[in-house]
Short mmCIF file of C-alpha atoms and ligand atoms in Angstrom, two decimals:
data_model
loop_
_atom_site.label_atom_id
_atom_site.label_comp_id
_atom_site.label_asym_id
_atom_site.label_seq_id
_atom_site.Cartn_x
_atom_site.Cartn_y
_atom_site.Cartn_z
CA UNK B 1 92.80 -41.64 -77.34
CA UNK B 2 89.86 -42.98 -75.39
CA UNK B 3 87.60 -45.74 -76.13
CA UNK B 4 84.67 -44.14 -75.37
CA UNK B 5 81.82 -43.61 -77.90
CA UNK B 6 81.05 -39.78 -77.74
CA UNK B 7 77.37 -39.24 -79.27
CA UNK B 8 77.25 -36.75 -82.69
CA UNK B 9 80.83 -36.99 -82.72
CA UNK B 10 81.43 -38.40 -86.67
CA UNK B 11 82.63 -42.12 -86.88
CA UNK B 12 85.94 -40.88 -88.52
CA UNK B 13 87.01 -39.24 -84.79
CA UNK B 14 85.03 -42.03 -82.27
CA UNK B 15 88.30 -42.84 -80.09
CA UNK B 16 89.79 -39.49 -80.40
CA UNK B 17 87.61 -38.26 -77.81
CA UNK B 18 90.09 -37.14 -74.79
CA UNK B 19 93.19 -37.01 -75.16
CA UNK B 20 95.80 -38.36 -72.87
CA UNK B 21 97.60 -35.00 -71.80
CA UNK B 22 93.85 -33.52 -70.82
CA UNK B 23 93.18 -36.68 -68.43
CA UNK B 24 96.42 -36.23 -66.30
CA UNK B 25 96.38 -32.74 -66.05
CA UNK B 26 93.19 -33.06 -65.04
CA UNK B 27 94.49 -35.58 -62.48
CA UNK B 28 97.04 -33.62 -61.64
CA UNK B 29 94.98 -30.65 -60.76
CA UNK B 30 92.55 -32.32 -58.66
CA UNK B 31 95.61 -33.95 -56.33
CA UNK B 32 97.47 -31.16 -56.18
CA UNK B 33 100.47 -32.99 -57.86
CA UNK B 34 103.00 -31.50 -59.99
CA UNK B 35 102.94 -31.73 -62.98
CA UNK B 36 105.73 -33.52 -65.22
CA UNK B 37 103.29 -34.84 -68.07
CA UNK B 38 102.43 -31.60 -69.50
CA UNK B 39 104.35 -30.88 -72.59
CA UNK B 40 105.12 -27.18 -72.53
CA UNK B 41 107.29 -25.08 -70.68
CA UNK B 42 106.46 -23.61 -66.79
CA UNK B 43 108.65 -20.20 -67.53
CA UNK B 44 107.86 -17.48 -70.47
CA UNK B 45 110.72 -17.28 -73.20
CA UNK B 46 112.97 -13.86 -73.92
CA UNK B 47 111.89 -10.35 -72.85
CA UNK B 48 112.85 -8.94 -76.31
CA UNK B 49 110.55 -11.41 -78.29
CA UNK B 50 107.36 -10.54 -75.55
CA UNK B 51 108.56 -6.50 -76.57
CA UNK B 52 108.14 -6.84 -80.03
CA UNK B 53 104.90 -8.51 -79.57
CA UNK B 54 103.27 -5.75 -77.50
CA UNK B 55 105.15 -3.21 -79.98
CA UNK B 56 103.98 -4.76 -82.73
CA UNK B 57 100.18 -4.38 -81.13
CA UNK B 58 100.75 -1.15 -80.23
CA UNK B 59 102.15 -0.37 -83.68
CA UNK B 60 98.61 -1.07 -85.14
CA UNK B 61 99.12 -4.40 -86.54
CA UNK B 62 96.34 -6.07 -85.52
CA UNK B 63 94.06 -7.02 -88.41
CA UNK B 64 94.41 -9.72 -90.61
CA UNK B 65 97.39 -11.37 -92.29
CA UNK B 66 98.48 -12.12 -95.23
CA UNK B 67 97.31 -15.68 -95.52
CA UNK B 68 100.64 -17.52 -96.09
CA UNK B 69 102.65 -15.53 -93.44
CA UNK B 70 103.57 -11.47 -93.14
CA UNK B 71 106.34 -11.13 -95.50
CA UNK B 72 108.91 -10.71 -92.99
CA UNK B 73 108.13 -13.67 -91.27
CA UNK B 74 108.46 -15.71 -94.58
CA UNK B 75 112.05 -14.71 -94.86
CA UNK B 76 113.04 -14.97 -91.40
CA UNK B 77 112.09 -18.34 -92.30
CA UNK B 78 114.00 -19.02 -95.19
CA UNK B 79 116.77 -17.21 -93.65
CA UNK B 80 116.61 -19.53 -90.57
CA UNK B 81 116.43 -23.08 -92.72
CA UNK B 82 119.53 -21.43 -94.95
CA UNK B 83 121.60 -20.18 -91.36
CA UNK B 84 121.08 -23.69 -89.67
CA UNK B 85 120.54 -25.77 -92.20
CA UNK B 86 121.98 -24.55 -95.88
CA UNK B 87 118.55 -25.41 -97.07
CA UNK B 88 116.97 -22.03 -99.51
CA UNK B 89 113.75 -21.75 -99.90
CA UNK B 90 111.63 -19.11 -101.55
CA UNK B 91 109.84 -16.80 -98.96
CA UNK B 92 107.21 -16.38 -100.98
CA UNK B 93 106.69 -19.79 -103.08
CA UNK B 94 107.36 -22.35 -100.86
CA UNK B 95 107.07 -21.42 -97.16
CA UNK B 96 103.79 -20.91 -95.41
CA UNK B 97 102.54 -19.58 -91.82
CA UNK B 98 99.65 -21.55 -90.25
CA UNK B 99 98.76 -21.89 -86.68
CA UNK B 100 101.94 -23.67 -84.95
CA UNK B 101 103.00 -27.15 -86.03
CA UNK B 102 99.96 -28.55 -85.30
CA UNK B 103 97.77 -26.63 -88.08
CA UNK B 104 100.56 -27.48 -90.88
CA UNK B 105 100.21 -31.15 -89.72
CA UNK B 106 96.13 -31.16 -90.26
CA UNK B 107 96.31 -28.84 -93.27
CA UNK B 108 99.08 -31.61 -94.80
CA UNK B 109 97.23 -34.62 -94.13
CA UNK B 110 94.07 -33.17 -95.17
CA UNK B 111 95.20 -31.57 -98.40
CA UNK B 112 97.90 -34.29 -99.60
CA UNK B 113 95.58 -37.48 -98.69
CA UNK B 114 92.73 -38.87 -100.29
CA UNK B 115 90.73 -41.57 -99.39
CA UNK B 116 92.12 -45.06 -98.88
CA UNK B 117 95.82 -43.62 -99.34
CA UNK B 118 98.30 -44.77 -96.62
CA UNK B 119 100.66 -43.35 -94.40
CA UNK B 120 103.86 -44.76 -93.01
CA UNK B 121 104.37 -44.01 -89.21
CA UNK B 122 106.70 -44.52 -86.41
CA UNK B 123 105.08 -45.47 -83.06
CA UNK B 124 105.66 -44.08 -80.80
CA UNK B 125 103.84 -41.07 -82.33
CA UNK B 126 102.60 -38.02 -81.60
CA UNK B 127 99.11 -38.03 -81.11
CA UNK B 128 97.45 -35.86 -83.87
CA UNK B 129 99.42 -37.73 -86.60
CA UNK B 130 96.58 -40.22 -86.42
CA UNK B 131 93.37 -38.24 -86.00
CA UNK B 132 94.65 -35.86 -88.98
CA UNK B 133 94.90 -38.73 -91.31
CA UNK B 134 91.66 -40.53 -89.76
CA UNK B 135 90.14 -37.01 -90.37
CA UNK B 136 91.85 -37.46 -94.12
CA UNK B 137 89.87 -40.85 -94.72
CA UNK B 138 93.63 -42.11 -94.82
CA UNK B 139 94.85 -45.36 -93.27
CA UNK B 140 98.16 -45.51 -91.32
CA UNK B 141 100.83 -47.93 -91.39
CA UNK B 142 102.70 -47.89 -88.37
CA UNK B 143 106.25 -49.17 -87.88
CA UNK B 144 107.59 -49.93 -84.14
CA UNK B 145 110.23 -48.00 -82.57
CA UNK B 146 111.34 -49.97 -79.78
CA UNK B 147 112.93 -49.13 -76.38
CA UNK B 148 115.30 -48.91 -74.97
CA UNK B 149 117.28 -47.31 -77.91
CA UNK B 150 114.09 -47.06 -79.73
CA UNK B 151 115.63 -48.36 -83.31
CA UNK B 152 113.45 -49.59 -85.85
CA UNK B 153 113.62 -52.64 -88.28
CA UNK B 154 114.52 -51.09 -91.87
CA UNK B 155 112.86 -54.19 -93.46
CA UNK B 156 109.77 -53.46 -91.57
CA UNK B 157 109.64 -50.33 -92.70
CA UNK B 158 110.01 -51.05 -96.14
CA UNK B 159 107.21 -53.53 -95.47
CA UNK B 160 104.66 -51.03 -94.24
CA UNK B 161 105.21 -49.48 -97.60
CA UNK B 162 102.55 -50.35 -100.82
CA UNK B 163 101.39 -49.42 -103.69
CA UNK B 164 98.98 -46.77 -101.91
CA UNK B 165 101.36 -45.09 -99.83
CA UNK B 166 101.47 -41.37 -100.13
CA UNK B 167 103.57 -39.98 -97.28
CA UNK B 168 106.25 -40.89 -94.93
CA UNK B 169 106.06 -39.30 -91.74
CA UNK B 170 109.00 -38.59 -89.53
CA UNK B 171 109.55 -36.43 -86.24
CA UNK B 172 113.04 -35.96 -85.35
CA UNK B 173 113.87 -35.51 -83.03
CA UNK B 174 111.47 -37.82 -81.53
CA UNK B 175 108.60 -36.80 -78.94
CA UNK B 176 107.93 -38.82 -76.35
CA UNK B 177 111.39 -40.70 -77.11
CA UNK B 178 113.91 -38.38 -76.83
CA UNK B 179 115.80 -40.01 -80.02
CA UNK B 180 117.55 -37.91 -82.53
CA UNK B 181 117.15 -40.20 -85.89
CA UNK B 182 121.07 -41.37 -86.45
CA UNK B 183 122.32 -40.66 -90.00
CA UNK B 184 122.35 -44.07 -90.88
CA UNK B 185 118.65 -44.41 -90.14
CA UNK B 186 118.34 -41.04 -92.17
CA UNK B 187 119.65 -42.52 -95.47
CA UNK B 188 117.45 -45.85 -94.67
CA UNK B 189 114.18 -43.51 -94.36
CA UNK B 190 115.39 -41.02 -97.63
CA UNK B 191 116.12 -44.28 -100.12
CA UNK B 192 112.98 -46.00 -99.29
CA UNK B 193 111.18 -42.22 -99.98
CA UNK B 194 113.27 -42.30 -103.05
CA UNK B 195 113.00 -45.84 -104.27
CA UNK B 196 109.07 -45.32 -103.67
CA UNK B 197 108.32 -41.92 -104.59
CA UNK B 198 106.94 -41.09 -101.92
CA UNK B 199 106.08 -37.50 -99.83
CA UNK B 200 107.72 -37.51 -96.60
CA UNK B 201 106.72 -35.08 -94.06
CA UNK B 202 108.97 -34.32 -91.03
CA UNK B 203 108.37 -32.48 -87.93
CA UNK B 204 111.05 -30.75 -86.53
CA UNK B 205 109.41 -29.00 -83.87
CA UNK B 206 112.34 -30.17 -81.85
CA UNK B 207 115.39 -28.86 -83.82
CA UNK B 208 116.99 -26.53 -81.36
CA UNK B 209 116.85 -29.17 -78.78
CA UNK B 210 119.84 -31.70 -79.83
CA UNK B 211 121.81 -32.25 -76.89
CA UNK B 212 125.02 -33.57 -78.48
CA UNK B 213 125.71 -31.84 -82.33
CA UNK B 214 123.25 -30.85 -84.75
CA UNK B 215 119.92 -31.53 -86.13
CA UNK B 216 120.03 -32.50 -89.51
CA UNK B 217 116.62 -32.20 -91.24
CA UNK B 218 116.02 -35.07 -93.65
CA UNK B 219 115.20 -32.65 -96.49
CA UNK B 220 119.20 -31.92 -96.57
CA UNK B 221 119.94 -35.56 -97.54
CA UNK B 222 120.04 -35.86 -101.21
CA UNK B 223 117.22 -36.03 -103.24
CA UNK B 224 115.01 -35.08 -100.80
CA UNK B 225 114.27 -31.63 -100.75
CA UNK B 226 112.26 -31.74 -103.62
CA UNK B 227 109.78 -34.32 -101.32
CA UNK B 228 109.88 -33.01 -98.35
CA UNK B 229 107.34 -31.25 -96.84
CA UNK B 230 109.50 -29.27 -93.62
CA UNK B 231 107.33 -28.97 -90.50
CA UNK B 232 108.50 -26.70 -87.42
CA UNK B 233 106.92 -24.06 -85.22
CA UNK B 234 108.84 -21.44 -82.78
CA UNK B 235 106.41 -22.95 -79.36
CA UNK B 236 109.68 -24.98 -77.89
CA UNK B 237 112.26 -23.11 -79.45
CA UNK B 238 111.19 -19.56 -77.77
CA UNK B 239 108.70 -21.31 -74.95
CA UNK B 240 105.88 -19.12 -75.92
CA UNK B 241 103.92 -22.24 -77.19
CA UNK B 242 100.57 -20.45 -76.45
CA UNK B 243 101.42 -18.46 -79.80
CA UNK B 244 101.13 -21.30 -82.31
CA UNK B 245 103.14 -19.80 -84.97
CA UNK B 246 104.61 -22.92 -86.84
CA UNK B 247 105.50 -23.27 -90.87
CA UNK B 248 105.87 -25.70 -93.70
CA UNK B 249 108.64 -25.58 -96.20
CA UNK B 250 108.07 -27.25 -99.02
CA UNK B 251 108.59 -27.01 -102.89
CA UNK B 252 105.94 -25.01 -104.48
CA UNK B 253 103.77 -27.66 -105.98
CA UNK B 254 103.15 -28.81 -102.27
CA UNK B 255 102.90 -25.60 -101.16
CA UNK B 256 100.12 -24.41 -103.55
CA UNK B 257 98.63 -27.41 -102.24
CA UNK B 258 98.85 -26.81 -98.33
CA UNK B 259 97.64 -23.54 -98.88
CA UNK B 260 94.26 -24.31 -100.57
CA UNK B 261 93.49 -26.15 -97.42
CA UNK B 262 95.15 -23.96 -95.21
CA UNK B 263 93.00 -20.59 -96.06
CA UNK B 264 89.60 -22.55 -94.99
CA UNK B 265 91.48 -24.09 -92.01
CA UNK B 266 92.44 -20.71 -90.30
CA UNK B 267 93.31 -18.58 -92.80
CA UNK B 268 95.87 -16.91 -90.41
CA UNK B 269 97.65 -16.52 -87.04
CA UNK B 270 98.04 -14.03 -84.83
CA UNK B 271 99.29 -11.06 -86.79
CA UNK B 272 101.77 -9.32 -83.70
CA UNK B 273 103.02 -12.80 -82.94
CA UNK B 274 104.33 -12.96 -86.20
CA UNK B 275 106.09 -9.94 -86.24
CA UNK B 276 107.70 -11.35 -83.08
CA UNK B 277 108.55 -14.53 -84.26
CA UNK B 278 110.41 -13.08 -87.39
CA UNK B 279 112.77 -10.96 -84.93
CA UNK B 280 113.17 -14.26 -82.64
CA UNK B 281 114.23 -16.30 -85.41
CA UNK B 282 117.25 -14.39 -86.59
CA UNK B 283 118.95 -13.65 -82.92
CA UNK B 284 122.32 -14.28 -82.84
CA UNK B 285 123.93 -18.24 -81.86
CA UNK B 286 124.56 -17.19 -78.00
CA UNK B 287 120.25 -17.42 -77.92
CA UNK B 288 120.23 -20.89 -79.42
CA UNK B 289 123.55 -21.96 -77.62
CA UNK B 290 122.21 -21.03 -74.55
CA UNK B 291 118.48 -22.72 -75.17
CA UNK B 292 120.65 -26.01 -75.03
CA UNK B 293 122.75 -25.49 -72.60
CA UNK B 294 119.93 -24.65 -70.08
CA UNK B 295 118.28 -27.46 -71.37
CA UNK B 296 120.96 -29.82 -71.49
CA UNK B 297 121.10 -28.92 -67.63
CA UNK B 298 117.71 -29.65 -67.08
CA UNK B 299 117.34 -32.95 -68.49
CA UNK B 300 120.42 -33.85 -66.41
CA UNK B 301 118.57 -32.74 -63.22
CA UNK B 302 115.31 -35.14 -64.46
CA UNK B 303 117.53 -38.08 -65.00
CA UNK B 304 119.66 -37.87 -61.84
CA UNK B 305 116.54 -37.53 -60.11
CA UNK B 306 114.44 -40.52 -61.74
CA UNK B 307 117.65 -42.62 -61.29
CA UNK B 308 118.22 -41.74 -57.99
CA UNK B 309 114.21 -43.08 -56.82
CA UNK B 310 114.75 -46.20 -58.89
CA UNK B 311 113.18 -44.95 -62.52
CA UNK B 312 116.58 -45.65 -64.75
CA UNK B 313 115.81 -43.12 -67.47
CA UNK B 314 116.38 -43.77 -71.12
CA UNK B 315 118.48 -40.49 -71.43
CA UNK B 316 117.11 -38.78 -74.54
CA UNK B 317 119.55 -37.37 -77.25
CA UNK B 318 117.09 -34.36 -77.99
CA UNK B 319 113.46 -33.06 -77.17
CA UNK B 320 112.62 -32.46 -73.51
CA UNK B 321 111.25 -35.55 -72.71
CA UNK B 322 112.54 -38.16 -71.02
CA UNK B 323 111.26 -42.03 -70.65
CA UNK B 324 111.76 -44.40 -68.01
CA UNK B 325 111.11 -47.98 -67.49
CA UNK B 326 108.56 -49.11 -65.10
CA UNK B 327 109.55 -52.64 -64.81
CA UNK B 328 112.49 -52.64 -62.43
CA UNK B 329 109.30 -51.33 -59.88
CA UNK B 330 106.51 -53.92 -60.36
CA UNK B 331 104.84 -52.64 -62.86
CA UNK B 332 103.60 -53.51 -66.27
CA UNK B 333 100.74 -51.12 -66.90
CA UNK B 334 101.95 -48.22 -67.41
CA UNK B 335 98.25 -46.79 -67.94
CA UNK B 336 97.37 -47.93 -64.25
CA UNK B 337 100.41 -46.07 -62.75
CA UNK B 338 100.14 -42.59 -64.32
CA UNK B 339 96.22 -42.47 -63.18
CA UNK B 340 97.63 -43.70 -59.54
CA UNK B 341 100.57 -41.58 -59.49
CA UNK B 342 99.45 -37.86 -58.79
CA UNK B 343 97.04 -38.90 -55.62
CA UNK B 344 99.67 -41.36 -54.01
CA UNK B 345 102.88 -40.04 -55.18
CA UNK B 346 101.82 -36.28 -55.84
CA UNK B 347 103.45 -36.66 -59.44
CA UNK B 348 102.11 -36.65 -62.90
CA UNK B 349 103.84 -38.14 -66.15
CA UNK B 350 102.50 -39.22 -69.45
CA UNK B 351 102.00 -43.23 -70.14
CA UNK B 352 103.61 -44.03 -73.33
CA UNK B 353 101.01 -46.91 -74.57
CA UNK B 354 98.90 -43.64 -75.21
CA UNK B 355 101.28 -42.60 -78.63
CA UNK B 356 101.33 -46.96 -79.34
CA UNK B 357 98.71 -48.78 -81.51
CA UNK B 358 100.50 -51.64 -80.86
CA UNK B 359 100.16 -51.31 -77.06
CA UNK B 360 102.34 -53.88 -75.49
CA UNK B 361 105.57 -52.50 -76.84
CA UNK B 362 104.84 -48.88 -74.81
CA UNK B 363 102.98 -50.26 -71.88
CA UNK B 364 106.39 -50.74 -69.44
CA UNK B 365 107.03 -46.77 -70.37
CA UNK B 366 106.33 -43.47 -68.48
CA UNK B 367 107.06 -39.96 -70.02
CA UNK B 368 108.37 -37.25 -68.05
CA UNK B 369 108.71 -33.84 -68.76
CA UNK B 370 111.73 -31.64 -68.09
CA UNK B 371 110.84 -28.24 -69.56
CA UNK B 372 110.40 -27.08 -65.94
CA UNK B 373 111.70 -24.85 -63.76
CA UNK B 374 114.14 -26.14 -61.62
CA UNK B 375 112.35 -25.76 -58.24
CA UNK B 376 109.27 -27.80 -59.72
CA UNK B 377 111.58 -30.67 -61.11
CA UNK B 378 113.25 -30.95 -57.72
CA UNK B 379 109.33 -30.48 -55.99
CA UNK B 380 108.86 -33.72 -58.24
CA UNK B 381 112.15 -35.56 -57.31
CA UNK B 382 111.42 -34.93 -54.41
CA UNK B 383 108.08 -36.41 -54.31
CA UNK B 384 108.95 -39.58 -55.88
CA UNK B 385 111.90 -39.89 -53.60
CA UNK B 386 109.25 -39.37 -50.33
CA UNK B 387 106.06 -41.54 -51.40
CA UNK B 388 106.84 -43.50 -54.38
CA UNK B 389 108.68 -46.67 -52.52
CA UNK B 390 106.45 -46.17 -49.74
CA UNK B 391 102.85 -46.29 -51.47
CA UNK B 392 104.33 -48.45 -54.34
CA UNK B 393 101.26 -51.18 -52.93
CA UNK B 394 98.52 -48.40 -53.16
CA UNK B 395 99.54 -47.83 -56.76
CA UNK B 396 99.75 -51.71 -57.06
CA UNK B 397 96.28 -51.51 -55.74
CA UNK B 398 95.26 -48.44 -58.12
CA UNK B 399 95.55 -51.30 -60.97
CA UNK B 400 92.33 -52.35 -60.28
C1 PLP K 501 106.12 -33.80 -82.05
C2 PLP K 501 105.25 -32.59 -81.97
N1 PLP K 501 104.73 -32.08 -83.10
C3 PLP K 501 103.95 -31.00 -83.08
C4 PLP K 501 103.62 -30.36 -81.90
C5 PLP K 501 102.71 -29.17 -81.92
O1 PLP K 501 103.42 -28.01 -82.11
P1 PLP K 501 102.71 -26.57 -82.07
O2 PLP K 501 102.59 -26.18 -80.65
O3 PLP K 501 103.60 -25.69 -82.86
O4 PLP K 501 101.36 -26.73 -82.70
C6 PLP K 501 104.14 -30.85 -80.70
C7 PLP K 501 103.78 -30.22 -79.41
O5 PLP K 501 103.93 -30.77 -78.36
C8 PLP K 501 104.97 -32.00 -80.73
O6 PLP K 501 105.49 -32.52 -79.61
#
């Protein structure tokens, strides 16, 4: 979010210029630094997923889906929430393609809200929550997560709640956290849904990247299903995010809904990335075992690495992001050190006052990314570990 007025831009979107992740890559690339802010992955996913993709192109399916998703895709789907999660849903009535997580999030808020309803929010949060509902004419209510084990106060929550609240909105696990919502903060979130009748809408882009046990969606806590509107995409889980195939599930009165807004959104994705995505989705458990694992590795690498320079990471329970605080160094802006970091350490991360409104409780925060290769998170370690101590007075000076 920038502050900057942007001329014929409309008054709903003023602020929602540039976003955070274009400024530091844009950083990045003009120092040369490497880059540990950007959210997606540095390596392609599996060969057989890129196969069926060109065969699928080369089988002639290159025209126009079906709007809510090809019909294998739908039940790969289902198949996939029943396999992990012993959740059914009807392939045809209640689950619906759109263009990666991101569409299903703008095609929710803008089909569920009207004007003047609210919507309850954690902060930190990801960064088109609010746009979508300021795009909505909807208000949000935000409710602080707070480092370092990023818990939230259930009576707050239940405070940001009125009369006009429509939807809940919860991402677990948790980007730029790293937290994996605890069951006991699962039942606080699903009563106050309950008690309130209210919609809550989760995104689980992150659900194959749980680093100890399982993700449990909050749909699979009782009574919730049936007011749940289930948010994922396959962009982290197969690291082909540059396909954008994500999906709602969601009981079919929602569903009819999403999909009225859905067909003037974009209609539909990319037909051969579909038919790609329904053969990635049903691989066997040594894929998804293996996603972790390598994962699991990876954010070990990060957080050795951050520790070892003096950054004591928050070690995240899922997601590949990891936080660290900035204090122990001197500094208290985290905004000032991510623009100062990639010309006088070579480095760039992600400051987490970006995903606050209330910016004072995410201002002593830096996000790094770990879905790297390993030779560019040890280029970054070792970076930090060269210049960071010895320019920390430039990047005092880069405050001003
Ligand atoms: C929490 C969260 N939700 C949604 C998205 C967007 O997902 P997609 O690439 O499927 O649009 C991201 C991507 O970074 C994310 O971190």
């Amino acid at each position: 979010m920038s502050s900057a007025r942007l001329p014929h831009l409309t008054a709903k979107l003023q602020g929602f210029g540039t976003t955070i992740f274009a400024e530091m890559t844009a950083l990045a690339q003009r120092h040369g630094a490497v880059n540990l802010g950007q959210g997606f992955p540095d390596f392609d996913g599996p060969e057989f997923v890129k196969r069926a993709a060109i065969a699928a192109i080369e089988g002639g399916k290159n025209q126009y889906a079906r709007s809510h998703g090809i019909p294998e895709l739908n039940l790969a789907i289902a198949e996939h929430q029943k396999r992990f999660y012993d959740l059914a849903y009807d392939p045809e009535a209640e689950i619906t393609v759109m263009h990666g997580a991101t569409e299903v999030i703008a095609s929710t808020m803008l089909a569920l809200l009207d004007v003047g309803d609210e919507v309850v929010l954690f902060e930190p949060f990801y960064d088109s929550y609010l746009a979508t509902i300021a795009l909505a004419g909807a208000t949000p209510k935000v409710v602080t997560l707070r480092a370092p084990g990023f818990d939230f106060d259930p009576a707050a929550l239940a405070a940001a709640i009125t009369p006009r609240t429509k939807l809940l909105v919860l991402n677990s696990p948790h980007n730029p956290s790293g937290k994996v919502f605890s069951p006991a903060e699962l039942e606080v979130v699903a009563q106050l849904c309950i008690a309130h009748d209210l919609i809550a809408v989760t995104d689980e882009v992150y659900e194959h990247l749980v680093f100890d046990g399982r993700h449990v969606p909050l749909a699979s806590l009782p009574g919730m299903r049936e007011r749940t509107i289930v948010i994922s995409s396959t962009g982290k889980t197969f690291s082909f995010t540059g396909w954008k195939i994500g999906w709602a599930c969601a009981p079919a009165p929602f569903t009819r809904a999403l999909r009225a807004c859905h067909q003037f959104v974009t209609f539909c994705n990319g037909t051969p990335f579909q038919y790609a995505m329904a053969q990635a989705l049903a691989t066997g458990d040594e894929f998804y075992d293996g996603f972790v694992r390598e994962y699991r590795a990876r954010r070990d690498r990060l957080c050795d690495g951050l520790a070892s320079v003096g950054l004591e990471p928050l070690v995240p329970a899922g997601t590949y992001f990891v936080c660290t605080d900035i204090r122990p160094l001197g500094f208290d802006d985290d905004m000032a050190l991510c623009r100062g970091l990639p010309e006088h350490v070579g480095v760039a991360a992600i400051p987490n006052s970006a995903f606050y409104l209330d910016k004072a409780a995410g201002r002593h925060l830096v996000r790094w990314a770990f879905c790297k290769t390993d030779a560019v998170l040890d280029a970054g370690i070792a970076r930090l570990r060269d210049n960071l101590r010895k320019n920390l007075a430039r990047l005092h000076g880069a405050r001003t």
